[in-house]
Amino acid sequence: MALFDEFKKFAVRGNVVDLAVGVIIGASFTGIVNSLVNDIIMPPIGLALGGVDFANFFFVLKGDRAVDTLAAAKAAKDVTINYGLFINAVINFMIVAFALFMLLRQLNKLVAPTPATEAAPAPPEDIQLLREIRDSLKNR
């Protein structure tokens, strides 16, 4: 029973819940970035390179070297190095890293302490009076 209570206390702690929400949002964001790369960014790049689909950039290590698509190579159970998919994954990572950088940059601006260059507020009047008395006693 004590183990269950301890686990319940751990599971409902704020940090754990925040982490769970972050993981779920991150997984959803990954789907959006994958779609952005595969459906929006890569087709124009492929078109600019002569109508090539990056997902079909591969090198056959073992099997029929005459296959044209990665799907055909996989169907034939060929052993391939899929460097086009790797390029897509690198672009996905760069987009996610940039988006995360921009998010953290904005958060740091919101959380950053105010600069110390601002003038300190004037002390209350009674403190000023006590300082004047102290200074006049020093001068005697």
XYZ file of C-alpha atoms in Angstrom:
140
model
C 0.000 0.000 0.000
C 2.843 2.422 0.801
C 4.431 1.731 -2.591
C 1.162 2.612 -4.346
C 0.826 5.854 -2.368
C 4.413 6.791 -3.150
C 3.878 6.067 -6.856
C 0.657 8.087 -6.878
C 2.466 11.018 -5.238
C 5.214 10.779 -7.880
C 2.829 10.421 -10.845
C 0.693 13.442 -10.038
C 3.631 15.712 -9.269
C 3.598 18.778 -11.522
C 6.869 18.007 -13.314
C 5.748 14.538 -14.389
C 2.447 15.824 -15.768
C 4.229 18.667 -17.589
C 6.696 16.183 -19.064
C 3.867 13.929 -20.270
C 2.139 16.861 -21.946
C 5.439 17.873 -23.571
C 6.022 14.371 -24.940
C 2.514 14.190 -26.403
C 2.807 17.624 -28.018
C 6.288 16.722 -29.278
C 4.972 13.572 -30.930
C 2.217 15.564 -32.627
C 4.705 18.212 -33.705
C 6.914 15.511 -35.240
C 4.018 14.420 -37.439
C 3.502 17.988 -38.604
C 7.206 18.434 -39.357
C 7.335 15.120 -41.251
C 4.423 16.261 -43.392
C 6.043 19.668 -43.928
C 9.286 18.081 -45.108
C 7.827 15.228 -47.158
C 4.836 17.066 -48.661
C 5.900 20.724 -48.877
C 9.695 21.142 -48.836
C 11.057 18.069 -50.607
C 8.796 18.067 -53.732
C 10.027 21.498 -54.953
C 13.628 20.531 -54.185
C 13.144 17.275 -56.085
C 11.536 19.175 -58.970
C 14.463 21.601 -59.059
C 16.800 18.597 -59.271
C 14.955 17.178 -62.247
C 11.850 15.563 -60.754
C 13.682 13.311 -58.311
C 12.022 11.980 -55.143
C 14.518 12.025 -52.275
C 12.765 9.060 -50.668
C 13.909 7.005 -53.660
C 17.606 7.800 -53.241
C 19.116 4.500 -52.247
C 22.012 2.248 -53.026
C 21.516 -1.514 -53.471
C 24.088 -3.544 -51.551
C 22.680 -6.961 -52.360
C 19.948 -7.817 -54.829
C 18.629 -6.539 -58.144
C 20.434 -3.303 -58.954
C 17.951 -2.457 -61.719
C 15.060 -1.476 -59.417
C 13.854 2.114 -59.739
C 12.069 2.708 -56.462
C 12.745 1.923 -52.856
C 9.364 0.223 -52.590
C 10.328 -2.159 -55.397
C 13.685 -2.880 -53.734
C 11.968 -3.620 -50.417
C 9.406 -5.838 -52.162
C 12.277 -7.772 -53.745
C 13.911 -8.003 -50.278
C 17.046 -6.246 -51.517
C 19.558 -4.927 -48.995
C 19.762 -1.155 -49.468
C 21.316 1.952 -47.975
C 18.505 4.529 -47.953
C 20.408 7.801 -47.984
C 17.403 9.731 -49.345
C 15.384 8.859 -46.245
C 18.377 9.918 -44.159
C 18.418 13.316 -45.918
C 14.709 13.686 -45.110
C 15.378 12.799 -41.462
C 18.196 15.378 -41.246
C 15.925 18.077 -42.680
C 13.198 17.052 -40.197
C 15.695 17.365 -37.349
C 16.884 20.773 -38.504
C 13.312 22.100 -38.647
C 12.458 20.716 -35.200
C 15.727 22.047 -33.729
C 15.105 25.502 -35.227
C 11.506 25.588 -33.975
C 12.663 24.534 -30.503
C 15.412 27.169 -30.564
C 12.903 29.883 -31.461
C 10.507 28.733 -28.725
C 13.221 28.683 -26.054
C 14.534 32.027 -27.233
C 11.117 33.595 -26.706
C 10.695 31.899 -23.329
C 14.091 33.175 -22.198
C 13.067 36.707 -23.145
C 9.919 36.398 -21.041
C 11.677 34.863 -18.043
C 14.888 36.906 -18.200
C 15.409 39.242 -15.233
C 15.110 42.948 -15.816
C 18.446 44.654 -16.416
C 20.187 46.109 -13.358
C 20.834 49.356 -15.205
C 17.524 50.799 -14.057
C 17.795 53.336 -11.264
C 16.953 51.941 -7.867
C 13.802 53.407 -6.367
C 14.356 56.165 -3.838
C 14.371 54.932 -0.244
C 11.479 55.914 1.989
C 11.562 59.335 3.589
C 12.356 58.055 7.098
C 15.422 56.201 5.803
C 16.619 59.346 4.036
C 16.191 61.308 7.259
C 18.168 58.733 9.252
C 20.958 58.865 6.685
C 21.108 62.662 6.910
C 21.321 62.455 10.709
C 24.075 59.837 10.448
C 26.036 61.961 7.978
C 25.717 65.122 10.102
C 26.933 63.203 13.197
C 29.941 61.935 11.228
C 30.863 65.471 10.195
C 30.968 66.761 13.812
